[in-house]
């Protein structure tokens, strides 16, 4: 079974530029999560989808971050404009429906904002 | 204060020795996950615990959940260089959260020869 795929793996941009990250979850996983992990900290949830609907985006900085999950499969996370403090690893995770199921993570995208 | 506290923050263990990492939640646990992370990489799923008193083992790693204390421990027996990395606990602490996780800050494990 293929794992969670993310691209790109690394991205370097200047502040005020825009950037987008892509995630392809494990086939059949209805729930998809985007986390932000700042160096030295644990991941922090940004947004959670159930199929193509948002169930929790309470910690998403909506003035600059946006995310979508069209057709309930792939998802994109966008930052526009980026700030220095957005430098982090952005992790995508997915799980089958039902909290008794494991949550699996992708390799992450490391973003550096200069 | 942190919802999820991990201890220790880091530890150095000699190859062949045992080690234990603890994770304590300030909220009710509906599920407790353990992951391992290599620097700059994604999280590798180790174990998930959901029931009080539950204990799971995989190879040389054992995790336990004490529901009453809202605490979990991860124990590695006879550590090897492959056990080096950052260990993260993630907790499902909201009754109808669709399984979103709060994470601890992680424990860095270094295994010396």
PDB file of N, CA, C and O in Angstrom, chain B residues 86-111:
ATOM      1  N   UNK B  86      13.813  11.233  17.059  1.00  0.00           N
ATOM      2  CA  UNK B  86      12.922  12.004  17.922  1.00  0.00           C
ATOM      3  C   UNK B  86      11.621  11.225  18.076  1.00  0.00           C
ATOM      4  O   UNK B  86      11.008  10.823  17.086  1.00  0.00           O
ATOM      5  N   UNK B  87      11.212  11.016  19.311  1.00  0.00           N
ATOM      6  CA  UNK B  87       9.979  10.290  19.590  1.00  0.00           C
ATOM      7  C   UNK B  87       8.912  11.296  20.017  1.00  0.00           C
ATOM      8  O   UNK B  87       9.124  12.113  20.907  1.00  0.00           O
ATOM      9  N   UNK B  88       7.782  11.208  19.362  1.00  0.00           N
ATOM     10  CA  UNK B  88       6.683  12.135  19.609  1.00  0.00           C
ATOM     11  C   UNK B  88       5.449  11.377  20.066  1.00  0.00           C
ATOM     12  O   UNK B  88       5.109  10.335  19.484  1.00  0.00           O
ATOM     13  N   UNK B  89       4.788  11.904  21.083  1.00  0.00           N
ATOM     14  CA  UNK B  89       3.480  11.362  21.427  1.00  0.00           C
ATOM     15  C   UNK B  89       2.420  12.336  20.942  1.00  0.00           C
ATOM     16  O   UNK B  89       2.601  13.554  20.999  1.00  0.00           O
ATOM     17  N   UNK B  90       1.335  11.790  20.454  1.00  0.00           N
ATOM     18  CA  UNK B  90       0.213  12.587  19.974  1.00  0.00           C
ATOM     19  C   UNK B  90      -1.048  12.099  20.659  1.00  0.00           C
ATOM     20  O   UNK B  90      -1.259  10.885  20.749  1.00  0.00           O
ATOM     21  N   UNK B  91      -1.861  13.023  21.145  1.00  0.00           N
ATOM     22  CA  UNK B  91      -3.046  12.639  21.907  1.00  0.00           C
ATOM     23  C   UNK B  91      -4.324  13.154  21.257  1.00  0.00           C
ATOM     24  O   UNK B  91      -4.392  14.297  20.803  1.00  0.00           O
ATOM     25  N   UNK B  92      -5.313  12.296  21.250  1.00  0.00           N
ATOM     26  CA  UNK B  92      -6.674  12.640  20.821  1.00  0.00           C
ATOM     27  C   UNK B  92      -7.427  12.980  22.099  1.00  0.00           C
ATOM     28  O   UNK B  92      -7.710  12.090  22.903  1.00  0.00           O
ATOM     29  N   UNK B  93      -7.704  14.260  22.339  1.00  0.00           N
ATOM     30  CA  UNK B  93      -8.234  14.682  23.643  1.00  0.00           C
ATOM     31  C   UNK B  93      -9.616  15.336  23.567  1.00  0.00           C
ATOM     32  O   UNK B  93     -10.121  15.845  24.570  1.00  0.00           O
ATOM     33  N   UNK B  94     -10.221  15.325  22.410  1.00  0.00           N
ATOM     34  CA  UNK B  94     -11.539  15.942  22.268  1.00  0.00           C
ATOM     35  C   UNK B  94     -12.541  14.878  21.861  1.00  0.00           C
ATOM     36  O   UNK B  94     -12.284  14.108  20.933  1.00  0.00           O
ATOM     37  N   UNK B  95     -13.678  14.848  22.521  1.00  0.00           N
ATOM     38  CA  UNK B  95     -14.641  13.762  22.333  1.00  0.00           C
ATOM     39  C   UNK B  95     -15.075  13.584  20.888  1.00  0.00           C
ATOM     40  O   UNK B  95     -15.127  12.491  20.371  1.00  0.00           O
ATOM     41  N   UNK B  96     -15.356  14.675  20.196  1.00  0.00           N
ATOM     42  CA  UNK B  96     -15.824  14.557  18.807  1.00  0.00           C
ATOM     43  C   UNK B  96     -14.896  15.301  17.868  1.00  0.00           C
ATOM     44  O   UNK B  96     -15.329  16.145  17.104  1.00  0.00           O
ATOM     45  N   UNK B  97     -13.635  14.997  17.946  1.00  0.00           N
ATOM     46  CA  UNK B  97     -12.640  15.775  17.208  1.00  0.00           C
ATOM     47  C   UNK B  97     -12.329  15.201  15.839  1.00  0.00           C
ATOM     48  O   UNK B  97     -11.525  15.746  15.126  1.00  0.00           O
ATOM     49  N   UNK B  98     -12.939  14.100  15.471  1.00  0.00           N
ATOM     50  CA  UNK B  98     -12.579  13.415  14.241  1.00  0.00           C
ATOM     51  C   UNK B  98     -11.107  12.992  14.281  1.00  0.00           C
ATOM     52  O   UNK B  98     -10.485  12.842  13.241  1.00  0.00           O
ATOM     53  N   UNK B  99     -10.589  12.841  15.478  1.00  0.00           N
ATOM     54  CA  UNK B  99      -9.257  12.271  15.616  1.00  0.00           C
ATOM     55  C   UNK B  99      -8.097  13.217  15.459  1.00  0.00           C
ATOM     56  O   UNK B  99      -6.973  12.773  15.241  1.00  0.00           O
ATOM     57  N   UNK B 100      -8.307  14.536  15.577  1.00  0.00           N
ATOM     58  CA  UNK B 100      -7.148  15.432  15.461  1.00  0.00           C
ATOM     59  C   UNK B 100      -6.250  15.228  16.672  1.00  0.00           C
ATOM     60  O   UNK B 100      -6.705  14.902  17.764  1.00  0.00           O
ATOM     61  N   UNK B 101      -4.963  15.396  16.481  1.00  0.00           N
ATOM     62  CA  UNK B 101      -3.985  15.107  17.518  1.00  0.00           C
ATOM     63  C   UNK B 101      -3.290  16.362  18.023  1.00  0.00           C
ATOM     64  O   UNK B 101      -2.937  17.249  17.249  1.00  0.00           O
ATOM     65  N   UNK B 102      -3.073  16.389  19.356  1.00  0.00           N
ATOM     66  CA  UNK B 102      -2.194  17.373  19.987  1.00  0.00           C
ATOM     67  C   UNK B 102      -0.880  16.655  20.234  1.00  0.00           C
ATOM     68  O   UNK B 102      -0.887  15.522  20.726  1.00  0.00           O
ATOM     69  N   UNK B 103       0.243  17.288  19.928  1.00  0.00           N
ATOM     70  CA  UNK B 103       1.535  16.633  20.074  1.00  0.00           C
ATOM     71  C   UNK B 103       2.355  17.239  21.199  1.00  0.00           C
ATOM     72  O   UNK B 103       2.263  18.439  21.494  1.00  0.00           O
ATOM     73  N   UNK B 104       3.174  16.368  21.807  1.00  0.00           N
ATOM     74  CA  UNK B 104       4.191  16.858  22.708  1.00  0.00           C
ATOM     75  C   UNK B 104       5.349  17.430  21.905  1.00  0.00           C
ATOM     76  O   UNK B 104       5.364  17.341  20.667  1.00  0.00           O
ATOM     77  N   UNK B 105       6.321  17.988  22.606  1.00  0.00           N
ATOM     78  CA  UNK B 105       7.462  18.626  21.937  1.00  0.00           C
ATOM     79  C   UNK B 105       8.484  17.625  21.437  1.00  0.00           C
ATOM     80  O   UNK B 105       9.374  17.970  20.664  1.00  0.00           O
ATOM     81  N   UNK B 106       8.365  16.370  21.891  1.00  0.00           N
ATOM     82  CA  UNK B 106       9.281  15.351  21.405  1.00  0.00           C
ATOM     83  C   UNK B 106      10.414  15.055  22.374  1.00  0.00           C
ATOM     84  O   UNK B 106      10.780  15.881  23.213  1.00  0.00           O
ATOM     85  N   UNK B 107      10.955  13.856  22.270  1.00  0.00           N
ATOM     86  CA  UNK B 107      12.131  13.437  23.038  1.00  0.00           C
ATOM     87  C   UNK B 107      13.196  12.988  22.052  1.00  0.00           C
ATOM     88  O   UNK B 107      12.960  12.074  21.250  1.00  0.00           O
ATOM     89  N   UNK B 108      14.339  13.643  22.115  1.00  0.00           N
ATOM     90  CA  UNK B 108      15.443  13.252  21.223  1.00  0.00           C
ATOM     91  C   UNK B 108      16.250  12.152  21.884  1.00  0.00           C
ATOM     92  O   UNK B 108      16.742  12.317  23.005  1.00  0.00           O
ATOM     93  N   UNK B 109      16.406  11.055  21.172  1.00  0.00           N
ATOM     94  CA  UNK B 109      17.149   9.902  21.678  1.00  0.00           C
ATOM     95  C   UNK B 109      18.438   9.753  20.879  1.00  0.00           C
ATOM     96  O   UNK B 109      18.418   9.675  19.644  1.00  0.00           O
ATOM     97  N   UNK B 110      19.551   9.698  21.608  1.00  0.00           N
ATOM     98  CA  UNK B 110      20.861   9.458  20.994  1.00  0.00           C
ATOM     99  C   UNK B 110      21.379   8.140  21.551  1.00  0.00           C
ATOM    100  O   UNK B 110      21.364   7.930  22.771  1.00  0.00           O
ATOM    101  N   UNK B 111      21.816   7.262  20.687  1.00  0.00           N
ATOM    102  CA  UNK B 111      22.356   5.967  21.106  1.00  0.00           C
ATOM    103  C   UNK B 111      23.854   5.958  20.815  1.00  0.00           C
ATOM    104  O   UNK B 111      24.264   6.093  19.650  1.00  0.00           O
TER     105      UNK B 111
END
